[in-house]
Structure formats: structure tokens, C-alpha cells
PDB file of C-alpha atoms and ligand atoms in Angstrom:
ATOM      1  CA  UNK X   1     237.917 146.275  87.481  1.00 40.00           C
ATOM      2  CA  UNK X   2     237.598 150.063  87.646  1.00 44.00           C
ATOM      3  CA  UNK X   3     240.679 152.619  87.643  1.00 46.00           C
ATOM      4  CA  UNK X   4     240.953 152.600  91.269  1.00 45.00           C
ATOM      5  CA  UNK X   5     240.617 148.912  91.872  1.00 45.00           C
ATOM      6  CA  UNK X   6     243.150 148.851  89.419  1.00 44.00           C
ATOM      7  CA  UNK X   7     245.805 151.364  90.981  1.00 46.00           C
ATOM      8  CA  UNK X   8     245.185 149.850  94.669  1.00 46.00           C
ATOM      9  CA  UNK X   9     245.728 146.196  92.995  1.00 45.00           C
ATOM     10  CA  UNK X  10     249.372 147.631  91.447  1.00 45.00           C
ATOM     11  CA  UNK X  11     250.081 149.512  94.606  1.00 44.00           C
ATOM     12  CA  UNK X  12     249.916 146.464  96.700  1.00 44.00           C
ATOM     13  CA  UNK X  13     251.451 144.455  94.202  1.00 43.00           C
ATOM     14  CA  UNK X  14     254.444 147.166  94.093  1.00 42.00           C
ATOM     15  CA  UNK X  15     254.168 146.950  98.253  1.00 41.00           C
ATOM     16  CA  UNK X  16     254.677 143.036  98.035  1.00 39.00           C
ATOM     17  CA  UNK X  17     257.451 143.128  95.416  1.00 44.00           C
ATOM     18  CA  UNK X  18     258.977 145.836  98.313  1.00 46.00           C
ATOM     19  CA  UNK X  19     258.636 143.552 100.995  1.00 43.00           C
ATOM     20  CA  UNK X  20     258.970 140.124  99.914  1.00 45.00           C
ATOM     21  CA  UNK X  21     262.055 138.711  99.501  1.00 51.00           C
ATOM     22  CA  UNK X  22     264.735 139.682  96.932  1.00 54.00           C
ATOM     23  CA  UNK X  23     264.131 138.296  93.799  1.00 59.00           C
ATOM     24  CA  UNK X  24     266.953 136.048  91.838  1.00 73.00           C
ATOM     25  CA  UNK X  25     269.404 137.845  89.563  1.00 94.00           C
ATOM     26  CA  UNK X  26     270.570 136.259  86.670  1.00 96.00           C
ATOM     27  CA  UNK X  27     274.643 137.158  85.274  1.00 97.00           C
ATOM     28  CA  UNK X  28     274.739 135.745  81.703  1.00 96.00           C
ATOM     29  CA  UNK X  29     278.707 133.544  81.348  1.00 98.00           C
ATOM     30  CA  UNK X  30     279.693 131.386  78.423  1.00 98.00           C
ATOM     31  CA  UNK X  31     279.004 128.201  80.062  1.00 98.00           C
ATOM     32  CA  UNK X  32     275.191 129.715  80.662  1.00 97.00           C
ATOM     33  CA  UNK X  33     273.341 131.776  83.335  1.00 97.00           C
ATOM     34  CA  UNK X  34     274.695 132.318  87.057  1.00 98.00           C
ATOM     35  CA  UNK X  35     271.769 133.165  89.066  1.00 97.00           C
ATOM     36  CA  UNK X  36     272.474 135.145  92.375  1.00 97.00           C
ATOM     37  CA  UNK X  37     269.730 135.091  95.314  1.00 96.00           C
ATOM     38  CA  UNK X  38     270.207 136.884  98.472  1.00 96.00           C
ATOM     39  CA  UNK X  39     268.995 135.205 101.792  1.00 96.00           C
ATOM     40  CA  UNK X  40     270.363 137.121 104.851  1.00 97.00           C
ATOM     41  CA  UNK X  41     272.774 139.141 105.690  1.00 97.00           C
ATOM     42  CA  UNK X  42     275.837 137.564 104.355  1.00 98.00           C
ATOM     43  CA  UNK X  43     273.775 134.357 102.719  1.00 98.00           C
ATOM     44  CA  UNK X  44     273.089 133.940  99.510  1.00 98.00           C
ATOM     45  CA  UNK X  45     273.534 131.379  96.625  1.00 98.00           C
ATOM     46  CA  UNK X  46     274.944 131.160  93.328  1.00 98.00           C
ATOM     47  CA  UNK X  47     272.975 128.441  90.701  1.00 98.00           C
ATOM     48  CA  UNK X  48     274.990 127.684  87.604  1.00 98.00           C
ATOM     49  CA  UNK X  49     274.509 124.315  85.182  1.00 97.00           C
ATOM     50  CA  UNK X  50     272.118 122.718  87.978  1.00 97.00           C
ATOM     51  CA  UNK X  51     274.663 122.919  90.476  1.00 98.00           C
ATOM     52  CA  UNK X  52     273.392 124.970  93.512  1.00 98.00           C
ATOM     53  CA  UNK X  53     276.224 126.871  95.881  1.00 98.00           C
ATOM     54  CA  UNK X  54     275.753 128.688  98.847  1.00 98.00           C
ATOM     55  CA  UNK X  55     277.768 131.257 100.887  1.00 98.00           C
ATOM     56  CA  UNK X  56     277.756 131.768 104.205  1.00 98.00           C
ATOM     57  CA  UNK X  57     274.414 130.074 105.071  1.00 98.00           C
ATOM     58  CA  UNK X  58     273.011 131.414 108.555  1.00 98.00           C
ATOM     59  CA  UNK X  59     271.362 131.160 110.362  1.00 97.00           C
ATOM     60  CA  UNK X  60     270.168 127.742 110.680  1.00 98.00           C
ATOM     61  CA  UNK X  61     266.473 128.086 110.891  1.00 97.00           C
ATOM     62  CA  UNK X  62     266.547 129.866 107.167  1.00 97.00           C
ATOM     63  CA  UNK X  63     267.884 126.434 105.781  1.00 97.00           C
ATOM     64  CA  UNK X  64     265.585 123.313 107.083  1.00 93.00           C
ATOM     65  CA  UNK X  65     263.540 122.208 104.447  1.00 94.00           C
ATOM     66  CA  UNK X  66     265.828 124.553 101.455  1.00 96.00           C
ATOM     67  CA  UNK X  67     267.280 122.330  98.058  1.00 98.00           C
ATOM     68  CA  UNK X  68     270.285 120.791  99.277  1.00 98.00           C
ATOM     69  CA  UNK X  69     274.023 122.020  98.239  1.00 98.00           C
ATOM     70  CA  UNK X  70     276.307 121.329  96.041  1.00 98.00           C
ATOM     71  CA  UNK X  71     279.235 122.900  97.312  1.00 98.00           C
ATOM     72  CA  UNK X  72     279.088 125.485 100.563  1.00 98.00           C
ATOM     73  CA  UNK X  73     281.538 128.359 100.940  1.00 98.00           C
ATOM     74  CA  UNK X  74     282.528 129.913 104.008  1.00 98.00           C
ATOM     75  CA  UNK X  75     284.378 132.567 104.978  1.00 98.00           C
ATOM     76  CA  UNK X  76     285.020 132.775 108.612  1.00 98.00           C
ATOM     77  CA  UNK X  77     284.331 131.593 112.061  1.00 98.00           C
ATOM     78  CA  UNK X  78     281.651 134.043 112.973  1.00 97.00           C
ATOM     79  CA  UNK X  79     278.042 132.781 113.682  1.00 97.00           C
ATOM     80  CA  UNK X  80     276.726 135.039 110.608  1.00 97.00           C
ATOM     81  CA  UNK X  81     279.233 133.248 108.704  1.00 98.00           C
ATOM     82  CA  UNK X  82     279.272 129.871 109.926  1.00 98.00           C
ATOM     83  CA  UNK X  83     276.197 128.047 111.623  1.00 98.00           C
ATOM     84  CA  UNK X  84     276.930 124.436 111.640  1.00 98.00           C
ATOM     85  CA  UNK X  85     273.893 123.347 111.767  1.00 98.00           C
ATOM     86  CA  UNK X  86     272.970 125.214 108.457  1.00 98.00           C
ATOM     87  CA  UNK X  87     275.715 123.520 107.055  1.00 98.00           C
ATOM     88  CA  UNK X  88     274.048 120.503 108.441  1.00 98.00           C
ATOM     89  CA  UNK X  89     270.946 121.140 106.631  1.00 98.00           C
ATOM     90  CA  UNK X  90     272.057 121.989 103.660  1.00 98.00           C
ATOM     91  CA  UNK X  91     274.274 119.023 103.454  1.00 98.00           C
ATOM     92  CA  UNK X  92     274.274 115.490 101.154  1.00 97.00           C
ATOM     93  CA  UNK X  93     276.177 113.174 100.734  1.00 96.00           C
ATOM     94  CA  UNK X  94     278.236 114.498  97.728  1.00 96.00           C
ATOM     95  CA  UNK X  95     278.427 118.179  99.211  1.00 98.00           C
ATOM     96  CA  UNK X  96     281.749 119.786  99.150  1.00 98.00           C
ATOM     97  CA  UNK X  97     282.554 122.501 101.559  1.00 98.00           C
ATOM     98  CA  UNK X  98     285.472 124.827 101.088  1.00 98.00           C
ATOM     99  CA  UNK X  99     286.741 127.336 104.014  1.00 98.00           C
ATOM    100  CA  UNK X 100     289.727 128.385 105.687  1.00 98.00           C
ATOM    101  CA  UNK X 101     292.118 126.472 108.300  1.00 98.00           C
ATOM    102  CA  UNK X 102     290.212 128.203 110.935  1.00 98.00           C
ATOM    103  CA  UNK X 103     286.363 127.273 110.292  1.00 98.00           C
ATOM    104  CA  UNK X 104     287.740 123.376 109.731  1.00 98.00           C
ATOM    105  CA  UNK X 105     288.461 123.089 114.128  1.00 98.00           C
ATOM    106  CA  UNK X 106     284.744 123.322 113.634  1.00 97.00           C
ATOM    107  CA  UNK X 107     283.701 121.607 110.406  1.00 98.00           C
ATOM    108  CA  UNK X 108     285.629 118.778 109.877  1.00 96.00           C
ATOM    109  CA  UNK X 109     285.140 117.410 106.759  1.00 95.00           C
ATOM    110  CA  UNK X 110     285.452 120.961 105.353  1.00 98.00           C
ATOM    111  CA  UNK X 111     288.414 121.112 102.221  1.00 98.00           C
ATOM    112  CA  UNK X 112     290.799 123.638 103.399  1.00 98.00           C
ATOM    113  CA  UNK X 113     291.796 126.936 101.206  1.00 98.00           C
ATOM    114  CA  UNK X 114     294.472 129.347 102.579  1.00 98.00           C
ATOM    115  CA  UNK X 115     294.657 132.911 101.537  1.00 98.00           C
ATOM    116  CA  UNK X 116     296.346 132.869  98.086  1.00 98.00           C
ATOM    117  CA  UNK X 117     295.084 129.199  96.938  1.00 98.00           C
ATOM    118  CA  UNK X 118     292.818 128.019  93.985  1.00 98.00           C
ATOM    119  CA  UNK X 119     290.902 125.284  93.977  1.00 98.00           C
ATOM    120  CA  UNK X 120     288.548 124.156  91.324  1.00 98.00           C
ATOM    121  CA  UNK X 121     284.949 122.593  91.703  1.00 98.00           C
ATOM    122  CA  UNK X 122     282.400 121.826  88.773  1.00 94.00           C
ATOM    123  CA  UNK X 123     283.192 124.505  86.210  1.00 96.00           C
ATOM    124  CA  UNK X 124     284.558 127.111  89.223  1.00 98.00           C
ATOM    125  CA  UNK X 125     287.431 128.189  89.746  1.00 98.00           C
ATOM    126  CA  UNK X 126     287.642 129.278  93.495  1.00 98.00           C
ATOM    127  CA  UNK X 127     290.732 131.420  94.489  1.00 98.00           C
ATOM    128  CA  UNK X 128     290.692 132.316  98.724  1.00 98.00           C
ATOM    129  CA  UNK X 129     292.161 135.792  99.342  1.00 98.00           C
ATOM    130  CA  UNK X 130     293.029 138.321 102.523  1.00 98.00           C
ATOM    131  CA  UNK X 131     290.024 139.541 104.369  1.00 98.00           C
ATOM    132  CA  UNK X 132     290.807 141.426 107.715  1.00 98.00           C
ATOM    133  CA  UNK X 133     290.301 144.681 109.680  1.00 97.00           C
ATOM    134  CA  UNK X 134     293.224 146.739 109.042  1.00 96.00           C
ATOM    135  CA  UNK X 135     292.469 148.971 112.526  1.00 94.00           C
ATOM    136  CA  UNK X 136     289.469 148.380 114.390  1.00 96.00           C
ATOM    137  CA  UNK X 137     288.801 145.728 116.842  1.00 97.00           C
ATOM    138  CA  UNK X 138     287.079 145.009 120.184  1.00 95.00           C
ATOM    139  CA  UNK X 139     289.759 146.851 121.829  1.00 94.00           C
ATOM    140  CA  UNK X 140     293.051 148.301 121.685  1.00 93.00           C
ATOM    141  CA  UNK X 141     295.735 145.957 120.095  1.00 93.00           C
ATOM    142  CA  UNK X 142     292.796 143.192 118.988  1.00 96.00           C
ATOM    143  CA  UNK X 143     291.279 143.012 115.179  1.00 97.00           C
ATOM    144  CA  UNK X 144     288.146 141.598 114.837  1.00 97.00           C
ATOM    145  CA  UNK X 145     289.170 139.873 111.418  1.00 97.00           C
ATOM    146  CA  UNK X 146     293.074 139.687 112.032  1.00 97.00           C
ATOM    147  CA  UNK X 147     294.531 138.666 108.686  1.00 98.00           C
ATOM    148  CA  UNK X 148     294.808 135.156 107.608  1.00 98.00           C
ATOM    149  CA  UNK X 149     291.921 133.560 109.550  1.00 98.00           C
ATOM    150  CA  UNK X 150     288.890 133.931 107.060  1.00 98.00           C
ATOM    151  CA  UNK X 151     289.051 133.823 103.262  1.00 98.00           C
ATOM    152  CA  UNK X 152     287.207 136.247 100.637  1.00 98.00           C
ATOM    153  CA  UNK X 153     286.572 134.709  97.763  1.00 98.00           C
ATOM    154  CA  UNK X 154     287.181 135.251  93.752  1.00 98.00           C
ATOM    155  CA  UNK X 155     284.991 133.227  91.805  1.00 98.00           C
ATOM    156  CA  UNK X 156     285.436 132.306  87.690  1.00 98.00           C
ATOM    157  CA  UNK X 157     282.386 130.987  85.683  1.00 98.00           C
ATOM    158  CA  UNK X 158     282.114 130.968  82.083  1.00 98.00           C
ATOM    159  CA  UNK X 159     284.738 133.426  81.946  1.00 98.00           C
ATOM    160  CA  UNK X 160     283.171 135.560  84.075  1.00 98.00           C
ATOM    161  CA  UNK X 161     284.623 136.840  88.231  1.00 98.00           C
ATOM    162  CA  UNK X 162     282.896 137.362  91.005  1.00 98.00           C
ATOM    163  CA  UNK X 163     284.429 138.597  94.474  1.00 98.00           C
ATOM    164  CA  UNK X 164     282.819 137.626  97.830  1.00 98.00           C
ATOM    165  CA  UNK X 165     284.872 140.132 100.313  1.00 98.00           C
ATOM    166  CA  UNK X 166     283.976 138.648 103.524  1.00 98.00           C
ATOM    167  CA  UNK X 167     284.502 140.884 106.360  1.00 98.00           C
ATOM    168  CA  UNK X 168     286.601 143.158 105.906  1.00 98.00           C
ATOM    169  CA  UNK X 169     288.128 146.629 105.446  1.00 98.00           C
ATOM    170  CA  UNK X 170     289.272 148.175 102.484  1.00 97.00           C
ATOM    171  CA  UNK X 171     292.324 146.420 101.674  1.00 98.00           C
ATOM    172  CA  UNK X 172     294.826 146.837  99.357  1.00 98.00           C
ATOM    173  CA  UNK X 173     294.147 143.270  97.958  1.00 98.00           C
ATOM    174  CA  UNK X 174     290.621 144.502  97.019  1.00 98.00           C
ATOM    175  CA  UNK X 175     291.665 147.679  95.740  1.00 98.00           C
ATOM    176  CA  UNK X 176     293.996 145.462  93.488  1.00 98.00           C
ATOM    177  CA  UNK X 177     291.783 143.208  91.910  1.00 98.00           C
ATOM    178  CA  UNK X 178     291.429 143.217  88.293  1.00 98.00           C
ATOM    179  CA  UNK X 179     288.464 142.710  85.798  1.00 98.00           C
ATOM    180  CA  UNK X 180     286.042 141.489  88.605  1.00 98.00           C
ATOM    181  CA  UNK X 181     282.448 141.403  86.779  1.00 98.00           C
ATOM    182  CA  UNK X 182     280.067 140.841  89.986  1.00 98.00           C
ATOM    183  CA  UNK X 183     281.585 142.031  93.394  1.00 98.00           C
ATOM    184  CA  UNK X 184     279.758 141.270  96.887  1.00 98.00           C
ATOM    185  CA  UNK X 185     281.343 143.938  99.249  1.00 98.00           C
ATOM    186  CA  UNK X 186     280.780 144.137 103.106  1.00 98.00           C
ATOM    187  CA  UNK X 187     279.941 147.676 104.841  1.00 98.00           C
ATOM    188  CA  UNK X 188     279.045 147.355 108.389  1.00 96.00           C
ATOM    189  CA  UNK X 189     280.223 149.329 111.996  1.00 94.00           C
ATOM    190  CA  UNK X 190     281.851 148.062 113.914  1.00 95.00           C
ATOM    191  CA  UNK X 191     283.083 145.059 112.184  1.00 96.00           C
ATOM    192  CA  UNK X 192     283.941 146.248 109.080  1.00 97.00           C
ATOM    193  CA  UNK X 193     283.640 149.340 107.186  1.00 97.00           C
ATOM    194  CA  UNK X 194     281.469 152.451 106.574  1.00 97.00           C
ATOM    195  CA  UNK X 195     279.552 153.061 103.690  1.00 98.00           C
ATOM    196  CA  UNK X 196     282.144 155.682 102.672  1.00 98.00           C
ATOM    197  CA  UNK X 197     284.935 153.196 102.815  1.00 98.00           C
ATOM    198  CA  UNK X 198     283.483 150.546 100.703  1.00 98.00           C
ATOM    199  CA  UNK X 199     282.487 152.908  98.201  1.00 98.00           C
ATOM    200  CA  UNK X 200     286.176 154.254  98.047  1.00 98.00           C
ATOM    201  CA  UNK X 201     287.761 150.503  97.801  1.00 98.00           C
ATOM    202  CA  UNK X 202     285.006 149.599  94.830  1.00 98.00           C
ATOM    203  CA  UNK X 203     285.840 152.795  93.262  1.00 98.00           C
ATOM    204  CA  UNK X 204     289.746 151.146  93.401  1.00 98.00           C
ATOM    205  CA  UNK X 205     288.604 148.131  91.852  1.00 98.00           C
ATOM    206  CA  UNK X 206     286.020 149.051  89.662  1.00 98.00           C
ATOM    207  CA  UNK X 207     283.634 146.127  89.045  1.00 98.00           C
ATOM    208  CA  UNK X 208     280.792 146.163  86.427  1.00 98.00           C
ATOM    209  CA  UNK X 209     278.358 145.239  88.999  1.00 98.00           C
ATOM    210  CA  UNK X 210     278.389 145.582  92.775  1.00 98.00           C
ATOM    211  CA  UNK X 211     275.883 144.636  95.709  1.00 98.00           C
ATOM    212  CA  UNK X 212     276.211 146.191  98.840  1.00 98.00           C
ATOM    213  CA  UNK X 213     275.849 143.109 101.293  1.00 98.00           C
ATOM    214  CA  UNK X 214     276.245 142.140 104.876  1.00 98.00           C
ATOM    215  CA  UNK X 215     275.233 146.007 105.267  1.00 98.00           C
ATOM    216  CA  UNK X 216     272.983 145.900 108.347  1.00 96.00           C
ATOM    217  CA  UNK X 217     272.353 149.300 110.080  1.00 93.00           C
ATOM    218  CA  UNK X 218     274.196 150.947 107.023  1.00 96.00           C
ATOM    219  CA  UNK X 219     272.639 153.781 104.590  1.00 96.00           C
ATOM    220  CA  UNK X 220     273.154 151.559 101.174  1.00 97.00           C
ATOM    221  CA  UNK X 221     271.258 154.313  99.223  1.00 97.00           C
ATOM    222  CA  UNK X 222     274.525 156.704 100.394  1.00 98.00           C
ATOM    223  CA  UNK X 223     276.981 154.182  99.060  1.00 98.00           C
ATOM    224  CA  UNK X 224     274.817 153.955  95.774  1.00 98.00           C
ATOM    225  CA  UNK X 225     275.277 158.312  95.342  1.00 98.00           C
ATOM    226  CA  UNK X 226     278.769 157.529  95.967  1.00 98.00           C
ATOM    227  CA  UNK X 227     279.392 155.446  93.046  1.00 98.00           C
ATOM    228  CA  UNK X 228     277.593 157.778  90.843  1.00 97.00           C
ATOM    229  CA  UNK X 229     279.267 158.535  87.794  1.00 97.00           C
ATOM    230  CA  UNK X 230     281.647 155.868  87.932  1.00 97.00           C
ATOM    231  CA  UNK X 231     279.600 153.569  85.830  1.00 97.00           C
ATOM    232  CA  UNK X 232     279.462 150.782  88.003  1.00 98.00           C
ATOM    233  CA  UNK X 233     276.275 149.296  88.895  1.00 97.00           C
ATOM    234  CA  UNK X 234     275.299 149.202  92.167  1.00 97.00           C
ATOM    235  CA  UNK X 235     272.143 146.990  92.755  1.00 97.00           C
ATOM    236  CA  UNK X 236     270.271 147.433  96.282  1.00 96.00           C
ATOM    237  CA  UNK X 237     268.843 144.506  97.312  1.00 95.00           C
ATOM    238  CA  UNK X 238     266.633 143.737 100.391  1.00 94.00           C
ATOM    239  CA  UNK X 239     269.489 141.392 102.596  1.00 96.00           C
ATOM    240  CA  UNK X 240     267.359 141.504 105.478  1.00 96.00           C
ATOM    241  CA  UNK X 241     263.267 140.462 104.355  1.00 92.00           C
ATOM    242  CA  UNK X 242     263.916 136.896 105.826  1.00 87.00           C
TER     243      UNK X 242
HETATM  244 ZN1   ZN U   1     280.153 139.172 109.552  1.00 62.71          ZN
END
């Protein structure tokens, strides 16, 4: 192939690699490799020892025909949260599912974790804590995450800890947290925060690695020159190719 055959094949191949959808990441623990996929929005999954978790799957018509789960975490009732019928999907006989009080009404044989409670699964630990909008709302007086309801997430593998915030604000309980390794942090208007927000709450909490998810509509690249300096590494994915 000449030179320019060979610089059009690389430039499509660097257009595909652009547009396709977000490659696995892989988080090296001491009980082996955690590999991290985004799917949409708020879905992704987490593969550890053969053992395949997902968060959040929606919405349903990403899932038909995808490798079954091993456990399912949710976070709250919302439809880009919860989509019963990926749950559905995704769902054998021996799948565990793990949410708050609230997203049970709707899955039933869901295993209930409160804000504050640990549970373990495999070689997890799962620990549910506060997500919620600490001001805005639909309207005056209503939240759209009032406190309590839906569960973020703090995950331990092989001694490493990963956060899932759910939707949410910037807390104090995420500003609090301590030695988190791989953080998955909201930034979205209305429902949760702005870029600037998130960026000041990570700052707070200081994890070695952070992705910018559930972002739609947001200006990630801004929340990355935030976080400049700081050390931490912020890793863009594409959340929205499927
Ligand atoms: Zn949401």
C-alpha cells in the first residue's frame, strides 16, 4: 500500500476507534483484573473472576441477546436507572440483584440495601450510601433525588474501591470518602450537577481514577481542565455511542 493508502487506512481506523463503542478498561486488584465497560448513560459493567455485574442496565433494547448477569446493581427508580425489562434480560436463574427499598415495589425479588449497609457477593464487598439533590428539584419544595430513596454504591475488590455516585449532588458523604481507587461520578442539569460541581466534590475526595458518567448534554472535556493538576485521572469515555 502506498503512503496515502496508508494514512487514509489509519485515519479511518482512528475515525472508527472515535465512534465505535468505548472500549473495556481493565483496573489491576489482588484477586486479578476488574474490567470496566461503559454501555449508556449510566450502564455499564464490571467483570472480575468470571463473574459479570452490571449497573444500572437501560434501556432494555441494549440488553436482549447480551451475556447474562451475575449480580445487577441499581440505584434508583428512574427509567435510566431501572428498566425492568433489562433486568429481565439480563436475568438467570442464579442472578442476584441488589437495590434500595424503593426500586424493590418494582422488582421483587430484588435483595434490599439501605443507605449505610454492606452486603457481600462473590469476592465484593458492596456498601449502599446517600445519593440525593441537596437543592434542585422539579419545583419549589420537591428534590428530584430526596435523600434515602436511591443508593450510590462503594465497591471493594481485591483490595481495591470503587464508588458508583448515582444521581446526585455534591454531598458531603462523597466529599468524605476515603482511599476510593476508581470513582463513577454523575454531572448532568437538571438532575444533578454541573460540570463545575462534580469537579469540586472529586477534588474533595480525591480518587486515583475518575470517569465522568451519566454526563449527557455536559462539557466533560471542562471537567477534565478542572481536575488538572490534581493528579487524578480523569478518563473520557464515549457513554453515549450505543
Ligand atoms: Zn439518572
Amino acid at each position: 500500500m502506498n503512503c496515502l493508502g496508508t494514512w487514509a487506512l489509519s485515519g479511518l481506523i482512528a475515525i472508527s476507534l472515535l465512534a465505535g463503542p468505548a472500549p473495556a478498561d481493565t483496573i489491576s486488584t489482588s484477586a486479578g483484573p476488574v474490567e470496566i465497560t461503559p454501555i449508556h448513560h449510566a450502564s455499564f459493567t464490571l467483570r472480575a473472576g468470571g463473574k459479570l455485574i452490571y449497573v444500572d442496565p437501560s434501556p432494555a433494547s441494549l440488553f436482549s441477546g447480551k451475556p447474562k448477569a451475575d449480580l445487577i446493581l441499581i440505584t434508583d427508580i428512574h427509567g435510566d436507572h431501572l428498566d425492568p425489562g433489562a433486568i429481565e434480560a439480563l436475568s438467570q436463574p442464579d442472578t442476584t440483584v441488589i437495590a434500595p427499598a424503593a426500586v424493590a415495589k418494582t422488582i421483587a425479588a430484588a435483595k434490599v440495601l439501605k443507605n449505610g449497609q454492606s452486603t457481600s457477593w462473590g469476592g465484593w464487598t458492596i456498601h449502599a450510601m446517600p445519593m440525593y439533590n441537596i437543592r434542585r428539584g422539579p419545583k419549589p419544595g420537591e428534590l428530584f433525588h430526596p435523600k434515602g430513596r436511591g443508593n450510590g454504591y462503594v465497591l471493594t475488590y481485591g483490595g481495591k474501591r470503587f464508588y458508583i455516585s448515582g444521581d446526585t449532588e455534591n454531598i458531603p458523604e462523597m466529599r468524605a470518602l476515603k482511599n476510593i481507587d476508581v470513582a463513577f461520578v454523575c454531572m448532568n442539569l437538571p438532575y444533578t450537577m454541573p460540570v463545575e460541581e462534580a469537579a469540586e466534590a472529586v477534588k474533595a475526595f480525591h480518587p486515583k481514577i475518575v470517569y465522568p458518567y451519566h454526563y449527557k448534554g455536559q462539557d466533560t472535556k471542562k471537567f477534565a481542565e478542572l481536575l488538572k493538576g490534581t493528579g487524578i485521572d480523569v478518563r473520557l469515555r464515549d457513554w453515549y455511542a450505543n
